[in-house]
Amino acid sequence: QVQLVESGGRLVQAGDSLRLSCVASGRTGGSFGMGWFRQAPGKEREFVAAITWNGETSYYADSVKARFTISREKAENTVYLQMNSLKPEDTAGYYCAAAVYGPSWTTSPYQERLWDYWGQGTQVTVSS
């Protein structure tokens, strides 16, 4: 079992920056991918960004590319999502995910079924 706890979400204004954190605990001894998804009210959950165990490869949704940056601190089992130039359409619950059972997620990181564990989410609200 892997537990994921997100933090950092809050109310901000358009154009502001915000950094989300996700700490993994439990059976985190192996290498595993970590990622972020988000879900806005009335919409399906969507992929935001993901990063490999060694941090060398990252993936982004087109909607956030060049504005968001994912990074990880392996020693702390923590992944970060730096969000810049926030827009009202970025308003959503942001969920951390971990893929621990192999690298299949790297073929299609946007597919939820390839992620094994999920956090409870942290709310980001961007006012106009």
Short mmCIF file of N, CA and C in Angstrom, two decimals:
data_model
loop_
_atom_site.label_atom_id
_atom_site.label_comp_id
_atom_site.label_asym_id
_atom_site.label_seq_id
_atom_site.Cartn_x
_atom_site.Cartn_y
_atom_site.Cartn_z
N GLN A 1 0.83 -1.20 0.00
CA GLN A 1 0.00 0.00 0.00
C GLN A 1 0.87 1.25 0.00
N VAL A 2 0.39 2.24 -0.72
CA VAL A 2 1.05 3.55 -0.76
C VAL A 2 0.01 4.60 -0.41
N GLN A 3 0.38 5.48 0.49
CA GLN A 3 -0.50 6.59 0.84
C GLN A 3 0.06 7.88 0.25
N LEU A 4 -0.84 8.69 -0.27
CA LEU A 4 -0.47 9.96 -0.89
C LEU A 4 -1.23 11.09 -0.22
N VAL A 5 -0.53 12.11 0.17
CA VAL A 5 -1.17 13.25 0.82
C VAL A 5 -0.75 14.53 0.11
N GLU A 6 -1.74 15.21 -0.43
CA GLU A 6 -1.49 16.46 -1.14
C GLU A 6 -1.64 17.65 -0.20
N SER A 7 -1.00 18.75 -0.56
CA SER A 7 -1.16 20.00 0.18
C SER A 7 -0.81 21.16 -0.74
N GLY A 8 -1.19 22.35 -0.30
CA GLY A 8 -0.82 23.55 -1.03
C GLY A 8 -1.94 24.25 -1.77
N GLY A 9 -3.08 23.59 -1.92
CA GLY A 9 -4.17 24.22 -2.64
C GLY A 9 -4.81 25.35 -1.83
N ARG A 10 -5.24 26.38 -2.52
CA ARG A 10 -5.91 27.51 -1.88
C ARG A 10 -6.52 28.41 -2.92
N LEU A 11 -7.14 29.48 -2.47
CA LEU A 11 -7.73 30.49 -3.36
C LEU A 11 -6.65 31.49 -3.77
N VAL A 12 -6.51 31.70 -5.08
CA VAL A 12 -5.56 32.66 -5.61
C VAL A 12 -6.24 33.47 -6.72
N GLN A 13 -5.54 34.51 -7.16
CA GLN A 13 -6.07 35.33 -8.24
C GLN A 13 -5.42 34.91 -9.57
N ALA A 14 -6.11 35.23 -10.65
CA ALA A 14 -5.56 34.94 -11.97
C ALA A 14 -4.19 35.59 -12.13
N GLY A 15 -3.26 34.86 -12.68
CA GLY A 15 -1.90 35.35 -12.86
C GLY A 15 -0.96 34.97 -11.73
N ASP A 16 -1.51 34.53 -10.62
CA ASP A 16 -0.69 34.13 -9.48
C ASP A 16 -0.01 32.79 -9.72
N SER A 17 0.91 32.47 -8.82
CA SER A 17 1.60 31.19 -8.84
C SER A 17 1.26 30.42 -7.57
N LEU A 18 1.38 29.10 -7.66
CA LEU A 18 1.06 28.25 -6.53
C LEU A 18 1.86 26.97 -6.68
N ARG A 19 2.33 26.40 -5.57
CA ARG A 19 3.03 25.13 -5.62
C ARG A 19 2.30 24.09 -4.78
N LEU A 20 1.94 23.00 -5.41
CA LEU A 20 1.34 21.87 -4.71
C LEU A 20 2.41 20.85 -4.37
N SER A 21 2.18 20.16 -3.26
CA SER A 21 3.08 19.09 -2.83
C SER A 21 2.31 17.81 -2.62
N CYS A 22 2.98 16.70 -2.81
CA CYS A 22 2.38 15.40 -2.54
C CYS A 22 3.46 14.51 -1.93
N VAL A 23 3.18 14.01 -0.74
CA VAL A 23 4.12 13.14 -0.05
C VAL A 23 3.61 11.71 -0.10
N ALA A 24 4.47 10.81 -0.54
CA ALA A 24 4.13 9.39 -0.58
C ALA A 24 4.73 8.68 0.62
N SER A 25 3.95 7.76 1.19
CA SER A 25 4.44 6.95 2.31
C SER A 25 3.92 5.53 2.15
N GLY A 26 4.44 4.66 2.97
CA GLY A 26 4.06 3.25 2.87
C GLY A 26 5.12 2.47 2.10
N ARG A 27 4.68 1.63 1.19
CA ARG A 27 5.60 0.77 0.44
C ARG A 27 6.17 1.53 -0.75
N THR A 28 7.10 2.42 -0.44
CA THR A 28 7.69 3.26 -1.47
C THR A 28 9.12 2.88 -1.76
N GLY A 29 9.47 1.62 -1.50
CA GLY A 29 10.85 1.21 -1.66
C GLY A 29 11.31 1.09 -3.08
N GLY A 30 10.40 0.84 -4.01
CA GLY A 30 10.82 0.68 -5.39
C GLY A 30 10.72 1.98 -6.16
N SER A 31 11.06 1.90 -7.45
CA SER A 31 10.91 3.08 -8.29
C SER A 31 9.47 3.15 -8.78
N PHE A 32 8.92 4.33 -8.80
CA PHE A 32 7.55 4.49 -9.25
C PHE A 32 7.33 5.88 -9.82
N GLY A 33 6.42 5.95 -10.73
CA GLY A 33 6.07 7.23 -11.32
C GLY A 33 5.09 7.96 -10.43
N MET A 34 5.10 9.28 -10.52
CA MET A 34 4.15 10.10 -9.79
C MET A 34 3.57 11.14 -10.72
N GLY A 35 2.33 11.47 -10.47
CA GLY A 35 1.67 12.40 -11.36
C GLY A 35 0.59 13.21 -10.68
N TRP A 36 0.03 14.14 -11.45
CA TRP A 36 -1.07 14.98 -11.00
C TRP A 36 -2.20 14.92 -12.01
N PHE A 37 -3.39 14.81 -11.47
CA PHE A 37 -4.61 14.93 -12.25
C PHE A 37 -5.45 16.02 -11.60
N ARG A 38 -6.47 16.48 -12.31
CA ARG A 38 -7.38 17.46 -11.72
C ARG A 38 -8.79 17.21 -12.19
N GLN A 39 -9.74 17.66 -11.36
CA GLN A 39 -11.15 17.51 -11.70
C GLN A 39 -11.89 18.77 -11.33
N ALA A 40 -12.46 19.40 -12.33
CA ALA A 40 -13.27 20.58 -12.13
C ALA A 40 -14.72 20.17 -11.91
N PRO A 41 -15.51 21.01 -11.26
CA PRO A 41 -16.91 20.68 -11.02
C PRO A 41 -17.65 20.35 -12.32
N GLY A 42 -18.33 19.24 -12.33
CA GLY A 42 -19.10 18.85 -13.50
C GLY A 42 -18.30 18.28 -14.65
N LYS A 43 -17.01 18.09 -14.43
CA LYS A 43 -16.16 17.57 -15.50
C LYS A 43 -15.45 16.30 -15.06
N GLU A 44 -14.97 15.55 -16.02
CA GLU A 44 -14.20 14.35 -15.71
C GLU A 44 -12.80 14.72 -15.25
N ARG A 45 -12.22 13.81 -14.50
CA ARG A 45 -10.85 14.03 -14.06
C ARG A 45 -9.92 13.96 -15.27
N GLU A 46 -8.93 14.85 -15.31
CA GLU A 46 -8.03 14.90 -16.45
C GLU A 46 -6.58 14.94 -16.00
N PHE A 47 -5.74 14.44 -16.86
CA PHE A 47 -4.31 14.40 -16.61
C PHE A 47 -3.72 15.80 -16.66
N VAL A 48 -2.77 16.06 -15.76
CA VAL A 48 -2.08 17.34 -15.74
C VAL A 48 -0.60 17.16 -16.06
N ALA A 49 0.08 16.35 -15.25
CA ALA A 49 1.52 16.18 -15.43
C ALA A 49 1.98 14.91 -14.71
N ALA A 50 3.12 14.38 -15.14
CA ALA A 50 3.68 13.20 -14.50
C ALA A 50 5.19 13.21 -14.67
N ILE A 51 5.86 12.43 -13.81
CA ILE A 51 7.31 12.41 -13.83
C ILE A 51 7.81 11.02 -13.47
N THR A 52 8.90 10.60 -14.09
CA THR A 52 9.47 9.29 -13.81
C THR A 52 10.22 9.28 -12.48
N TRP A 53 10.56 8.09 -12.04
CA TRP A 53 11.23 7.93 -10.74
C TRP A 53 12.51 8.75 -10.66
N ASN A 54 13.30 8.73 -11.71
CA ASN A 54 14.57 9.45 -11.66
C ASN A 54 14.45 10.93 -12.00
N GLY A 55 13.23 11.34 -12.32
CA GLY A 55 13.02 12.75 -12.61
C GLY A 55 13.51 13.20 -13.96
N GLU A 56 13.96 12.26 -14.77
CA GLU A 56 14.56 12.66 -16.05
C GLU A 56 13.52 12.92 -17.14
N THR A 57 12.35 12.33 -16.99
CA THR A 57 11.33 12.49 -18.01
C THR A 57 10.03 12.96 -17.38
N SER A 58 9.44 13.98 -17.97
CA SER A 58 8.16 14.49 -17.49
C SER A 58 7.19 14.61 -18.65
N TYR A 59 5.93 14.61 -18.29
CA TYR A 59 4.86 14.65 -19.27
C TYR A 59 3.87 15.73 -18.84
N TYR A 60 3.28 16.41 -19.81
CA TYR A 60 2.35 17.49 -19.50
C TYR A 60 1.16 17.46 -20.44
N ALA A 61 0.02 17.86 -19.89
CA ALA A 61 -1.13 18.13 -20.74
C ALA A 61 -0.87 19.41 -21.51
N ASP A 62 -1.38 19.48 -22.72
CA ASP A 62 -1.16 20.67 -23.55
C ASP A 62 -1.65 21.94 -22.86
N SER A 63 -2.71 21.80 -22.09
CA SER A 63 -3.33 22.98 -21.47
C SER A 63 -2.46 23.62 -20.40
N VAL A 64 -1.48 22.90 -19.89
CA VAL A 64 -0.64 23.44 -18.82
C VAL A 64 0.82 23.56 -19.21
N LYS A 65 1.15 23.01 -20.35
CA LYS A 65 2.55 23.04 -20.79
C LYS A 65 3.04 24.48 -20.82
N ALA A 66 4.24 24.74 -20.37
CA ALA A 66 4.88 26.06 -20.33
C ALA A 66 4.40 26.90 -19.15
N ARG A 67 3.36 26.46 -18.45
CA ARG A 67 2.92 27.18 -17.25
C ARG A 67 3.18 26.37 -15.98
N PHE A 68 3.06 25.06 -16.07
CA PHE A 68 3.22 24.18 -14.91
C PHE A 68 4.52 23.40 -15.03
N THR A 69 5.13 23.11 -13.90
CA THR A 69 6.34 22.31 -13.87
C THR A 69 6.23 21.26 -12.76
N ILE A 70 6.46 20.02 -13.13
CA ILE A 70 6.44 18.94 -12.14
C ILE A 70 7.87 18.59 -11.79
N SER A 71 8.11 18.31 -10.52
CA SER A 71 9.43 17.90 -10.08
C SER A 71 9.27 16.96 -8.89
N ARG A 72 10.34 16.28 -8.53
CA ARG A 72 10.25 15.39 -7.38
C ARG A 72 11.54 15.39 -6.60
N GLU A 73 11.37 15.12 -5.33
CA GLU A 73 12.50 14.97 -4.42
C GLU A 73 12.46 13.53 -3.95
N LYS A 74 13.32 12.69 -4.52
CA LYS A 74 13.26 11.25 -4.24
C LYS A 74 13.50 10.95 -2.78
N ALA A 75 14.44 11.63 -2.17
CA ALA A 75 14.79 11.35 -0.78
C ALA A 75 13.61 11.58 0.15
N GLU A 76 12.73 12.49 -0.24
CA GLU A 76 11.58 12.82 0.59
C GLU A 76 10.31 12.17 0.07
N ASN A 77 10.41 11.38 -1.01
CA ASN A 77 9.22 10.78 -1.62
C ASN A 77 8.15 11.82 -1.88
N THR A 78 8.57 12.94 -2.40
CA THR A 78 7.66 14.06 -2.60
C THR A 78 7.69 14.51 -4.06
N VAL A 79 6.53 14.82 -4.57
CA VAL A 79 6.42 15.39 -5.91
C VAL A 79 5.76 16.76 -5.78
N TYR A 80 6.22 17.68 -6.60
CA TYR A 80 5.71 19.05 -6.58
C TYR A 80 5.09 19.41 -7.92
N LEU A 81 4.14 20.32 -7.87
CA LEU A 81 3.58 20.88 -9.09
C LEU A 81 3.62 22.40 -8.94
N GLN A 82 4.56 23.02 -9.65
CA GLN A 82 4.66 24.46 -9.66
C GLN A 82 3.74 24.99 -10.75
N MET A 83 2.79 25.82 -10.34
CA MET A 83 1.79 26.34 -11.27
C MET A 83 1.96 27.85 -11.39
N ASN A 84 2.27 28.32 -12.56
CA ASN A 84 2.44 29.74 -12.81
C ASN A 84 1.36 30.26 -13.75
N SER A 85 1.18 31.55 -13.75
CA SER A 85 0.21 32.19 -14.65
C SER A 85 -1.15 31.49 -14.57
N LEU A 86 -1.62 31.29 -13.37
CA LEU A 86 -2.87 30.55 -13.18
C LEU A 86 -4.04 31.26 -13.81
N LYS A 87 -4.96 30.47 -14.33
CA LYS A 87 -6.16 30.97 -14.99
C LYS A 87 -7.39 30.45 -14.25
N PRO A 88 -8.51 31.12 -14.38
CA PRO A 88 -9.74 30.61 -13.74
C PRO A 88 -10.07 29.18 -14.17
N GLU A 89 -9.75 28.82 -15.39
CA GLU A 89 -10.03 27.47 -15.85
C GLU A 89 -9.13 26.41 -15.23
N ASP A 90 -8.14 26.84 -14.45
CA ASP A 90 -7.32 25.89 -13.69
C ASP A 90 -7.98 25.49 -12.38
N THR A 91 -9.10 26.14 -12.06
CA THR A 91 -9.82 25.81 -10.84
C THR A 91 -10.27 24.36 -10.87
N ALA A 92 -9.88 23.61 -9.84
CA ALA A 92 -10.20 22.19 -9.79
C ALA A 92 -9.66 21.59 -8.50
N GLY A 93 -10.10 20.37 -8.21
CA GLY A 93 -9.45 19.57 -7.20
C GLY A 93 -8.25 18.90 -7.86
N TYR A 94 -7.11 18.99 -7.24
CA TYR A 94 -5.88 18.41 -7.81
C TYR A 94 -5.51 17.16 -7.02
N TYR A 95 -5.31 16.08 -7.77
CA TYR A 95 -5.09 14.77 -7.17
C TYR A 95 -3.70 14.24 -7.55
N CYS A 96 -3.00 13.74 -6.56
CA CYS A 96 -1.72 13.10 -6.78
C CYS A 96 -1.95 11.61 -7.05
N ALA A 97 -1.12 11.06 -7.91
CA ALA A 97 -1.24 9.64 -8.24
C ALA A 97 0.15 9.01 -8.29
N ALA A 98 0.19 7.71 -7.99
CA ALA A 98 1.45 6.96 -8.05
C ALA A 98 1.24 5.69 -8.85
N ALA A 99 2.20 5.39 -9.68
CA ALA A 99 2.19 4.15 -10.48
C ALA A 99 3.35 3.30 -10.01
N VAL A 100 3.04 2.23 -9.28
CA VAL A 100 4.09 1.44 -8.64
C VAL A 100 4.32 0.09 -9.28
N TYR A 101 3.39 -0.34 -10.13
CA TYR A 101 3.49 -1.68 -10.69
C TYR A 101 4.02 -1.67 -12.11
N GLY A 102 5.20 -1.10 -12.28
CA GLY A 102 5.83 -1.13 -13.58
C GLY A 102 5.68 0.18 -14.33
N PRO A 103 6.35 0.28 -15.46
CA PRO A 103 6.41 1.53 -16.23
C PRO A 103 5.34 1.70 -17.30
N SER A 104 4.27 0.88 -17.27
CA SER A 104 3.28 0.96 -18.36
C SER A 104 2.65 2.34 -18.44
N TRP A 105 2.60 3.06 -17.33
CA TRP A 105 1.98 4.38 -17.35
C TRP A 105 2.69 5.32 -18.30
N THR A 106 3.97 5.09 -18.55
CA THR A 106 4.72 6.01 -19.42
C THR A 106 4.25 5.95 -20.87
N THR A 107 3.56 4.88 -21.23
CA THR A 107 3.06 4.80 -22.60
C THR A 107 1.84 5.70 -22.81
N SER A 108 1.07 5.87 -21.75
CA SER A 108 -0.13 6.72 -21.83
C SER A 108 -0.40 7.34 -20.47
N PRO A 109 0.39 8.29 -20.05
CA PRO A 109 0.26 8.83 -18.69
C PRO A 109 -1.08 9.47 -18.40
N TYR A 110 -1.84 9.81 -19.41
CA TYR A 110 -3.14 10.46 -19.18
C TYR A 110 -4.24 9.46 -18.82
N GLN A 111 -3.94 8.17 -18.94
CA GLN A 111 -4.95 7.15 -18.65
C GLN A 111 -4.98 6.82 -17.16
N GLU A 112 -6.09 7.11 -16.53
CA GLU A 112 -6.21 6.89 -15.09
C GLU A 112 -6.00 5.44 -14.70
N ARG A 113 -6.41 4.52 -15.55
CA ARG A 113 -6.35 3.10 -15.19
C ARG A 113 -4.91 2.61 -15.03
N LEU A 114 -3.95 3.36 -15.51
CA LEU A 114 -2.55 2.96 -15.40
C LEU A 114 -1.90 3.45 -14.11
N TRP A 115 -2.68 4.18 -13.30
CA TRP A 115 -2.17 4.68 -12.03
C TRP A 115 -2.77 3.85 -10.90
N ASP A 116 -1.94 3.53 -9.89
CA ASP A 116 -2.34 2.55 -8.91
C ASP A 116 -2.88 3.13 -7.60
N TYR A 117 -2.38 4.27 -7.20
CA TYR A 117 -2.79 4.87 -5.93
C TYR A 117 -3.11 6.35 -6.14
N TRP A 118 -4.05 6.82 -5.32
CA TRP A 118 -4.52 8.19 -5.44
C TRP A 118 -4.59 8.86 -4.08
N GLY A 119 -4.33 10.17 -4.08
CA GLY A 119 -4.54 10.94 -2.88
C GLY A 119 -5.96 11.45 -2.79
N GLN A 120 -6.24 12.16 -1.71
CA GLN A 120 -7.59 12.68 -1.48
C GLN A 120 -7.85 13.99 -2.19
N GLY A 121 -6.80 14.65 -2.64
CA GLY A 121 -6.97 15.87 -3.41
C GLY A 121 -6.78 17.14 -2.59
N THR A 122 -6.44 18.20 -3.28
CA THR A 122 -6.34 19.53 -2.68
C THR A 122 -6.97 20.52 -3.65
N GLN A 123 -7.76 21.44 -3.12
CA GLN A 123 -8.56 22.34 -3.97
C GLN A 123 -7.77 23.58 -4.34
N VAL A 124 -7.78 23.87 -5.63
CA VAL A 124 -7.20 25.11 -6.15
C VAL A 124 -8.32 25.92 -6.78
N THR A 125 -8.49 27.13 -6.33
CA THR A 125 -9.50 28.02 -6.88
C THR A 125 -8.82 29.29 -7.37
N VAL A 126 -9.04 29.61 -8.64
CA VAL A 126 -8.43 30.79 -9.24
C VAL A 126 -9.53 31.77 -9.58
N SER A 127 -9.49 32.92 -8.94
CA SER A 127 -10.51 33.94 -9.20
C SER A 127 -10.05 34.88 -10.31
N SER A 128 -11.01 35.40 -11.05
CA SER A 128 -10.69 36.28 -12.19
C SER A 128 -10.58 37.72 -11.75
#
